[in-house]
Amino acid sequence: MTPNRRAKEAKVSAKKNFYSDNVSGAAPEILAALVAANTGDTAPYGADPTTEGLQARFGSLFETEVEVFPVGTGTAANGLCAAILSAPYGALYVSDSAHVHGNECGGAEFWSGGNARTIPVPGADGKLSASELARLVDEALARPADVPPRAVSISQGTEASTVYTLAEVRAIVEVARARRLWVHMDGARLANAVARLGCSPAEATWKAGVDILSFGASKNGALTAEAVVFFNRELAQSMRYRRRRGGHLFSKMRFLSIQLEAYVANDLWLRNARHANAMARRVRDGLAAIPSVRFRGPTEINFVLVALPQPIWDGLVAEGYSFSRRGAPSERTIRIVCAFDTREEDVDELIATAKRYAADSLPIGARAG
Amino acid sequence: MTPNRRAKEAKVSAKKNFYSDNVSGAAPEILAALVAANTGDTAPYGADPTTEGLQARFGSLFETEVEVFPVGTGTAANGLCAAILSAPYGALYVSDSAHVHGNECGGAEFWSGGNARTIPVPGADGKLSASELARLVDEALARPADVPPRAVSISQGTEASTVYTLAEVRAIVEVARARRLWVHMDGARLANAVARLGCSPAEATWKAGVDILSFGASKNGALTAEAVVFFNRELAQSMRYRRRRGGHLFSKMRFLSIQLEAYVANDLWLRNARHANAMARRVRDGLAAIPSVRFRGPTEINFVLVALPQPIWDGLVAEGYSFSRRGAPSERTIRIVCAFDTREEDVDELIATAKRYAADSLPIGARAG
Amino acid sequence: MTPNRRAKEAKVSAKKNFYSDNVSGAAPEILAALVAANTGDTAPYGADPTTEGLQARFGSLFETEVEVFPVGTGTAANGLCAAILSAPYGALYVSDSAHVHGNECGGAEFWSGGNARTIPVPGADGKLSASELARLVDEALARPADVPPRAVSISQGTEASTVYTLAEVRAIVEVARARRLWVHMDGARLANAVARLGCSPAEATWKAGVDILSFGASKNGALTAEAVVFFNRELAQSMRYRRRRGGHLFSKMRFLSIQLEAYVANDLWLRNARHANAMARRVRDGLAAIPSVRFRGPTEINFVLVALPQPIWDGLVAEGYSFSRRGAPSERTIRIVCAFDTREEDVDELIATAKRYAADSLPIGARAG
Amino acid sequence: MTPNRRAKEAKVSAKKNFYSDNVSGAAPEILAALVAANTGDTAPYGADPTTEGLQARFGSLFETEVEVFPVGTGTAANGLCAAILSAPYGALYVSDSAHVHGNECGGAEFWSGGNARTIPVPGADGKLSASELARLVDEALARPADVPPRAVSISQGTEASTVYTLAEVRAIVEVARARRLWVHMDGARLANAVARLGCSPAEATWKAGVDILSFGASKNGALTAEAVVFFNRELAQSMRYRRRRGGHLFSKMRFLSIQLEAYVANDLWLRNARHANAMARRVRDGLAAIPSVRFRGPTEINFVLVALPQPIWDGLVAEGYSFSRRGAPSERTIRIVCAFDTREEDVDELIATAKRYAADSLPIGARAG
């Protein structure tokens, strides 16, 4: 098979891949920057100009002095934050759908050497509830033999395609501050959340009380780069060493830094996120026209959680579409994810295909005599 | 400044940068592969065809069935190996110059959750001595309250620009096997060692008794990719989980895998290493003509350890050359590192410059009457 | 104050101390054995005859070959078990009232070096539900990025003064075995549970499927001794080292071992437990006669959970009684704990006092016109 | 066998047991205090009056305000100190014979969750050398990728039966302070050292610059009690939690505290230590009269390190004497340990026995024609 033909076939199937925002490749701007960065003088382990320049670049982006540490993955970013915030040891309160709690193989415990525990806080729509947080923390503080509360972690946006309003963030921060907890934000999809909120990056984070941020990029156009951003710079003291021993001080760090630089340059991160959000909105609006389809919560960022009748599900799979499943099989819930490179025509094709199979499908109890 | 002009200036200084093999960029073949990999269907977290294909690719390279796990850095590779080999806990015996002991901020302890200790074994030329290993391990085994020995780690090539002969590796393995120790090889510069030894990758590793290998690539042409290779595949059982919680299961893993694939394709890794080794040889041969220069050990791989008289040192620095220092300042020892992209003319220019400054320089005691 | 008078006063208050089974001193038989053990030849670190003899002593007690490791505290016992069972790392499913989850400051995480997570399983009366266990474990097994399930831990008896029936234990074991989980029993109050069940120690433990047991003694007559008992002796391999580094290999181990020996000799442990259980029963029966008193669950072992009207509560406190509070203050729930040395007359006095104050007290809504 | 006879036989062999200071039982004063403490009102987990009273008791002993935390073993004391001092992580510099380095199964790594590394510093007579300490720490500080130095740990007295002079301690402290290192003292045999130095406990510790002390008691008359004493009380902040999760917050803590109270009451600890030291001196003086005996270093505290000719060695073993061996078998070096309860007549009997066997024994090369 010739390379050209192979690329073309891949193209065909790529447009049916709504499995994850990680299946997309790198944004052209980022890839170009990476290629361009391959020449020129440099230094190992982040002593290069690109990495050093990130400090000012992110300071400008967030309108305040920050310390930025590029790392390879969101799990590393979250784990490092958990280790720092739990020291000498203690609990990190998270939403029950938080990635750091259920999707990182116990990364918080690992990165902290057994010092951190993640405690899920109930809430609706993938968010933790400020009042439930207050209740759980107060209970723990009253038990001298329990793990002491140290921090709260807010996933912005959530694993349920929702976004905390700034008022919601501030309510959580208020509960945290009153109990001397640090505030972490897991911003694996921060771009999508900021695009949704229409606020500034500063308003979404430190102005609302966030101390440390896991700043995501890989889901929105980078290849393999994330960062930890310290608004509370005193917390950064041990970071340099922790990152190195954890294997995230890359010897050729500039190849991560250049991704981050290109990611935030010219608002690329927000443009990409706005597009992904809009494509998810388009998916939702299209599916909403099919009576037998049941949404599972809002669609505020770049993916749709939806329960599909069996015929539609089977039909889409047969046509080569790819999604990830959520919850128990009996619920027939899937996650349809859009990315910065999802095309309108691919969404429209998905909707049209779903509608084709919807004829046979009626919600339970609806196929009346 | 125009981009062209900027690139040109960088070029100028790049050719004087002998600081580390990490200052070089990516090999063109690897960068091209990365760019090409940016399109096409894929899956997240290493379920993609490129990553899955690595198993067979490395199996073929090493002439045996292996399990390969790409990770981002050598520190992660070594830390994961230390964690696995020390379980439930115990000591990893290393050479006293081993990277895992002195250059990874306690990565072995970190990755193992406090279960691993690295114990330096004396030896010459950056290598650990099999007889000293036997002595230290036997002493520890006789002390029931000491950390139990679990593994030995061989850096191939070493931090002293040397290479263990296959007989030396086998002697260490024999000591290890007799005491039920696992054998790890830190192959951050495995390519340079194999190129030097002229043996097959299989002979250099599992055929000599190596159980697990940290397979380096970043120092020799990759951007940000290393791998752990299990010859003893039973040891790999916990790896999948350990790598994920440690933040080295990249969501877009294919961007690491494609680097490794291109790295070993068409013997690129060995061609690059042969070139780097040859350039270091050229540096050494050139410097050897200067009477006041004193070498610090052999030059078997891609760098030269050398003590320079002050005038040469000062002159090179003044001319914009960059090296790293080794040992105490009074020893005036530097490390001159060559890489896959070091050019003959740059080496020759370096030598010529050194010679120019050598006129004023005589070894201590030599400037006689 | 003369010593005699001081002792007498202490006696007075001791009989009003129902705070915890840890406020009682040592059983006379155990103290006598300790004193007697202070002479004679010995060896350090558990190489003494008393410690070595424990293996056979516990083997006989449990009617099977076991390995017994004395340790100082229940937290150490549970932590060591969690570390061993979670290796290389994973989750320990526990009841939501389990001591190891909420009362040991994250001991499981600590002892395992960040490898263990405790996951609370819902249930009634302080017990975990086998079906909820199955549901949660199956969910986790379906999520490749979650902490892998490794073990279930059963507290026998529970923190709610209840006891798992043997059928309940077997149901949990069945769920565990089908999913390849180890089974741990936290037997801090095993004596009370066995006394309640009327079964043999063997039936309560390994015959029901228990792999490892935290064997409690301090709450029931010992001074400072607990033990880990391995029915599955393969799991004991790393214990010797783990205990030492954790600081629970006492240099004068015989002083712990002699406590355990005396504790199980002549059924002392069961006699003590039966008495404590009976005294708790007597407390309950006495309080049951007061209409305004509301019990919080059953009283199957040696303590009573009960909500007291404010006048009774206040009166008892005023009279010098000591209890621990449970739950939110508004619930007015206390735990009244009896021990091996609680005297009938002290219980009767408690009841009489409560009744005296009960006159003023009626349940809410009951003081009708 | 009747109990009386059994006790008598044990008595016989006890007097030949010079294996370790841990083979002795409890001092009568401590045992009596323990027995007396078994009645009276109390509270669990160290909230009892005895434990609370220890703060003032040790404050008075050390002539300054301190925080005291009883724990069960010296390994726990050292491990907790290592964890606190290394935070967030780093290296603890120790003498190469330090217990925490070679005899606690990696306790420092364990207690710190992988954050601490112990680094042996060369020196003579079991002591670390201040100048070597300075050299090693300065080297590490110059390597940004090495484990950062955090603390130095001084074993007072040492494993070589020596004692640091106060000037030696101050010299080490000076090196440490200049490099911002904490100073820990492992005082497993502090009593013997203070008795030897003839200084006050304050002079031996905080007045010389010690921040934290592992205060030993078990080797000198206690059953199972040690303590961590904080002179630098800010370092104690996390101790309460760390001790609990590590399983050294005993539920019946008063049984440890009463041992410590009795241990320091009326100078018992120093009287015991003076006696043990004197008995070791008596052993040494006696053996010195045998020409073929070779001492291995000084005898400044309670044990003698000595190389015995084979006939003496064999003879003593044949007579039922018990020692521990040190170093390689070929060196025939043993450690003869005296304790608070070693009797003069037992020492004299040992010497006489040795002399009896010495007739056949001449030093190598001495049996000339």
Coordinates of C-alpha atoms in Angstrom, one line a residue, chain D residues 34-361:
Chain D
L34 CA 4.7 -0.6 85.5
V35 CA 2.9 -2.9 87.9
A36 CA 1.8 0.0 90.1
A37 CA 0.5 1.8 87.0
N38 CA -2.0 -1.0 86.3
T39 CA -4.6 0.6 88.5
G40 CA -6.2 4.0 88.5
D41 CA -8.1 6.1 86.2
T42 CA -6.7 6.7 82.8
A43 CA -7.4 7.7 79.2
P44 CA -6.4 6.0 75.9
Y45 CA -3.8 7.1 73.3
G46 CA -1.6 9.1 75.6
A47 CA -4.2 11.5 77.0
D48 CA -3.4 10.0 80.4
P49 CA -1.7 11.9 83.3
T50 CA 1.5 9.9 83.1
T51 CA 2.1 10.6 79.5
E52 CA 1.1 14.2 79.9
G53 CA 3.4 14.5 82.8
L54 CA 6.4 13.3 80.8
Q55 CA 6.6 16.7 79.1
A56 CA 7.5 18.5 82.3
R57 CA 9.6 15.6 83.5
F58 CA 11.8 15.7 80.4
G59 CA 11.8 19.4 80.3
S60 CA 13.3 19.4 83.8
L61 CA 15.7 16.6 82.9
F62 CA 17.0 18.6 79.9
E63 CA 16.6 22.0 81.5
T64 CA 14.5 23.4 78.6
E65 CA 11.1 23.1 77.2
V66 CA 10.8 20.0 75.0
E67 CA 8.2 17.9 73.3
V68 CA 8.5 14.2 74.1
F69 CA 6.8 11.4 72.2
P70 CA 7.1 7.9 73.6
V71 CA 7.5 5.1 70.9
G72 CA 8.0 1.4 71.1
T73 CA 11.4 1.0 69.5
G74 CA 14.6 2.8 68.5
T75 CA 13.9 2.0 64.9
A76 CA 10.6 3.8 65.1
A77 CA 12.3 6.8 66.8
N78 CA 15.0 7.0 64.2
G79 CA 12.6 6.5 61.3
L80 CA 10.3 9.2 62.5
C81 CA 13.2 11.6 62.9
A82 CA 14.5 10.7 59.5
A83 CA 11.1 11.3 58.0
I84 CA 10.7 14.7 59.6
L85 CA 14.1 15.9 58.9
S86 CA 14.3 14.8 55.3
A87 CA 11.0 16.5 54.3
P88 CA 10.1 17.2 51.7
Y89 CA 12.9 14.8 50.9
G90 CA 16.6 14.6 51.1
A91 CA 19.6 13.0 52.6
L92 CA 20.6 12.2 56.2
Y93 CA 24.3 12.0 56.7
V94 CA 25.4 9.3 59.2
S95 CA 28.4 7.5 60.4
D96 CA 29.1 4.3 58.4
S97 CA 28.4 2.2 61.4
A98 CA 25.1 4.0 62.2
H99 CA 22.3 1.8 63.3
V100 CA 19.8 3.7 61.2
H101 CA 21.9 3.0 58.1
G102 CA 22.8 -0.6 58.4
N103 CA 20.6 -2.2 61.1
E104 CA 17.1 -1.0 60.5
C105 CA 16.2 -2.6 57.2
G106 CA 16.0 0.7 55.5
G107 CA 13.8 2.3 58.2
A108 CA 14.7 5.8 57.1
E109 CA 13.4 5.2 53.6
F110 CA 10.4 3.4 54.9
W111 CA 9.3 6.0 57.4
S112 CA 9.8 8.8 55.0
G113 CA 7.9 7.2 52.2
G114 CA 11.0 7.1 50.0
N115 CA 11.9 10.7 50.8
A116 CA 15.0 10.0 53.0
R117 CA 18.3 8.5 52.0
T118 CA 21.0 7.7 54.5
I119 CA 24.6 8.5 53.4
P120 CA 27.5 7.0 55.3
V121 CA 30.3 9.4 56.1
P122 CA 33.7 8.0 56.8
G123 CA 35.4 8.4 60.1
A124 CA 37.3 6.6 62.8
D125 CA 36.2 4.7 65.8
G126 CA 32.6 4.6 64.7
K127 CA 32.2 8.3 64.5
L128 CA 31.6 10.4 61.5
S129 CA 34.3 13.0 60.7
A130 CA 33.2 16.6 60.6
S131 CA 35.6 17.4 57.7
E132 CA 34.4 14.4 55.7
L133 CA 30.9 15.5 56.3
A134 CA 31.7 18.9 55.0
R135 CA 33.3 17.5 52.0
L136 CA 30.5 15.1 51.1
V137 CA 27.7 17.7 51.7
D138 CA 29.5 20.3 49.7
E139 CA 29.9 17.9 46.8
A140 CA 26.2 17.0 46.9
L141 CA 25.2 20.6 47.1
A142 CA 27.2 21.2 43.9
R143 CA 25.2 18.5 42.1
P144 CA 21.7 19.8 41.4
A145 CA 20.5 16.3 40.5
D146 CA 21.7 14.6 43.6
V147 CA 19.6 14.0 46.7
P148 CA 19.7 17.3 48.6
P149 CA 21.4 17.2 52.1
R150 CA 19.0 17.9 54.9
A151 CA 20.4 16.5 58.2
V152 CA 23.2 14.9 60.0
S153 CA 22.7 12.1 62.5
I154 CA 25.1 11.5 65.3
S155 CA 25.0 8.2 67.2
Q156 CA 25.9 9.0 70.8
G157 CA 27.5 6.6 72.0
T158 CA 28.5 4.8 68.8
E159 CA 28.3 1.2 67.7
A160 CA 32.1 1.1 68.3
S161 CA 31.8 1.7 72.0
T162 CA 33.0 5.3 71.6
V163 CA 31.6 8.6 72.5
Y164 CA 31.8 11.9 70.7
T165 CA 33.4 14.6 72.8
L166 CA 31.3 17.7 73.2
A167 CA 33.9 19.5 71.0
E168 CA 33.4 16.8 68.3
V169 CA 29.7 17.2 68.4
R170 CA 30.0 21.0 68.2
A171 CA 32.4 20.6 65.2
I172 CA 29.8 18.5 63.4
V173 CA 27.0 20.9 64.3
E174 CA 29.0 23.8 63.0
V175 CA 29.4 22.1 59.6
A176 CA 25.7 21.3 59.6
R177 CA 24.5 24.8 60.6
A178 CA 26.7 26.4 57.9
R179 CA 24.9 24.2 55.4
R180 CA 21.4 24.5 56.8
L181 CA 21.3 20.9 57.9
W182 CA 19.3 19.7 60.9
V183 CA 21.0 17.8 63.6
H184 CA 19.7 14.5 64.9
M185 CA 21.2 12.5 67.7
D186 CA 20.6 8.8 67.9
G187 CA 20.7 8.3 71.6
A188 CA 20.0 4.6 71.8
R189 CA 22.9 4.6 74.3
L190 CA 22.7 8.2 75.4
A191 CA 22.8 7.3 79.0
N192 CA 26.1 5.5 78.6
A193 CA 27.5 8.4 76.7
V194 CA 26.4 11.0 79.2
A195 CA 27.7 8.8 82.0
R196 CA 31.0 8.7 80.2
L197 CA 31.2 12.4 79.4
G198 CA 30.2 13.4 82.9
C199 CA 28.2 16.3 81.4
S200 CA 24.6 17.2 81.8
P201 CA 22.0 15.8 79.5
A202 CA 21.4 19.4 78.2
E203 CA 25.1 19.8 77.4
A204 CA 25.2 16.5 75.6
T205 CA 22.3 17.5 73.4
W206 CA 20.6 20.8 72.7
K207 CA 23.3 23.0 74.2
A208 CA 25.7 21.3 71.6
G209 CA 23.2 22.0 68.8
V210 CA 21.0 18.9 68.6
D211 CA 17.5 19.5 67.2
I212 CA 15.9 16.1 67.7
L213 CA 16.9 13.2 69.9
S214 CA 16.1 9.5 69.7
F215 CA 16.1 8.8 73.4
G216 CA 16.9 5.2 74.2
A217 CA 15.8 3.3 77.3
S218 CA 15.3 -0.3 76.3
K219 CA 19.0 -1.1 76.2
N220 CA 19.4 0.3 79.7
G221 CA 16.6 -1.0 81.9
A222 CA 13.3 -0.4 80.2
L223 CA 11.1 -3.1 78.7
T224 CA 9.8 -1.6 75.5
A225 CA 10.1 2.1 75.6
E226 CA 12.0 4.8 73.7
A227 CA 11.1 8.4 73.0
V228 CA 11.6 11.1 70.5
V229 CA 12.6 14.4 72.2
F230 CA 12.2 17.6 70.2
F231 CA 14.4 20.5 71.4
N232 CA 13.5 22.3 68.2
R233 CA 9.8 22.1 68.8
E234 CA 8.7 23.5 65.5
L235 CA 9.9 20.2 64.0
A236 CA 7.3 18.4 66.1
Q237 CA 4.3 19.6 64.2
S238 CA 3.6 16.5 62.1
M239 CA 4.8 14.1 64.8
R240 CA 1.5 13.4 66.4
Y241 CA 0.0 12.2 63.1
R242 CA 3.1 10.4 61.9
R243 CA 3.4 8.4 65.1
R244 CA -0.2 7.3 64.9
R245 CA -0.1 6.1 61.3
G246 CA 3.2 4.4 62.0
G247 CA 1.5 2.4 64.8
H248 CA 3.5 3.9 67.7
L249 CA 0.7 5.8 69.3
F250 CA -0.1 2.9 71.7
S251 CA -3.7 2.8 72.9
K252 CA -2.4 2.2 76.4
M253 CA 0.4 4.6 76.1
R254 CA 0.7 5.0 79.8
F255 CA 2.5 1.7 80.0
L256 CA 5.3 3.1 77.9
S257 CA 5.3 6.5 79.6
I258 CA 5.6 5.0 83.1
Q259 CA 8.7 3.2 82.0
L260 CA 10.2 6.4 80.8
E261 CA 9.2 8.2 84.0
A262 CA 10.8 5.6 86.2
Y263 CA 13.8 5.4 83.9
V264 CA 14.8 9.0 84.5
A265 CA 13.5 9.3 88.1
N266 CA 16.3 9.5 90.6
D267 CA 18.9 9.3 88.0
L268 CA 18.2 5.6 87.4
W269 CA 19.2 5.9 83.8
L270 CA 22.6 7.3 84.6
R271 CA 23.2 4.9 87.5
N272 CA 22.4 2.0 85.3
A273 CA 24.6 3.3 82.6
R274 CA 27.5 4.0 84.9
H275 CA 27.3 0.5 86.1
A276 CA 27.2 -1.0 82.6
N277 CA 30.1 1.1 81.5
A278 CA 32.1 0.1 84.6
M279 CA 31.4 -3.6 84.0
A280 CA 32.7 -3.2 80.4
R281 CA 35.8 -1.5 81.7
R282 CA 36.2 -4.4 84.1
V283 CA 35.9 -6.8 81.1
R284 CA 38.5 -4.9 79.2
D285 CA 40.9 -4.6 82.1
G286 CA 40.6 -8.3 82.7
L287 CA 41.2 -9.3 79.1
A288 CA 44.1 -6.9 78.8
A289 CA 46.1 -9.1 81.0
I290 CA 45.9 -11.9 78.4
P291 CA 48.7 -11.2 75.9
S292 CA 47.1 -12.9 72.9
V293 CA 44.0 -10.7 73.1
R294 CA 43.6 -7.8 70.6
F295 CA 41.2 -5.0 71.2
R296 CA 39.4 -3.4 68.3
G297 CA 39.2 0.2 69.3
P298 CA 38.4 1.9 72.7
T299 CA 35.9 0.8 75.3
E300 CA 34.2 4.1 76.3
I301 CA 30.8 2.8 77.0
N302 CA 29.2 -0.6 77.9
F303 CA 30.8 -3.0 75.5
V304 CA 34.1 -4.3 74.4
L305 CA 35.1 -5.1 70.8
V306 CA 37.9 -7.6 70.9
A307 CA 39.6 -10.2 68.7
L308 CA 40.1 -13.5 70.6
P309 CA 42.4 -16.3 69.7
Q310 CA 40.6 -19.4 68.6
P311 CA 41.2 -21.4 71.8
I312 CA 39.7 -18.7 74.0
W313 CA 36.8 -18.3 71.7
D314 CA 36.1 -22.0 71.5
G315 CA 36.5 -22.3 75.2
L316 CA 34.1 -19.6 76.1
V317 CA 31.5 -21.0 73.7
A318 CA 32.0 -24.4 75.2
E319 CA 31.4 -23.0 78.6
G320 CA 28.0 -21.6 77.5
Y321 CA 29.0 -18.0 77.0
S322 CA 27.1 -16.0 74.4
F323 CA 28.4 -13.0 72.4
S324 CA 27.7 -11.5 69.0
R325 CA 30.3 -11.6 66.2
R326 CA 31.4 -8.5 64.4
G327 CA 33.0 -8.3 61.0
A328 CA 34.4 -11.1 58.9
P329 CA 34.8 -14.5 60.6
S330 CA 38.5 -14.4 59.9
E331 CA 38.9 -11.5 62.2
R332 CA 37.5 -13.4 65.2
T333 CA 36.1 -10.2 66.6
I334 CA 33.4 -10.3 69.2
R335 CA 31.3 -7.8 71.0
I336 CA 31.0 -8.3 74.8
V337 CA 28.2 -6.3 76.1
C338 CA 27.4 -5.4 79.7
A339 CA 24.2 -4.1 81.0
F340 CA 22.7 -2.4 84.1
D341 CA 22.3 -5.8 85.7
T342 CA 25.7 -7.4 84.8
R343 CA 27.3 -8.5 88.1
E344 CA 30.9 -8.1 89.0
E345 CA 31.2 -11.8 89.8
D346 CA 29.9 -12.7 86.3
V347 CA 32.5 -10.5 84.7
D348 CA 35.2 -12.0 86.9
E349 CA 34.1 -15.5 86.1
L350 CA 34.2 -14.6 82.4
I351 CA 37.8 -13.3 82.7
A352 CA 38.9 -16.3 84.7
T353 CA 37.4 -18.6 82.1
A354 CA 39.1 -16.7 79.3
K355 CA 42.4 -16.9 81.1
R356 CA 42.0 -20.6 81.6
Y357 CA 41.8 -21.1 77.9
A358 CA 44.5 -18.6 77.1
A359 CA 47.3 -20.9 78.0
D360 CA 47.0 -22.6 74.7
S361 CA 46.7 -19.4 72.9

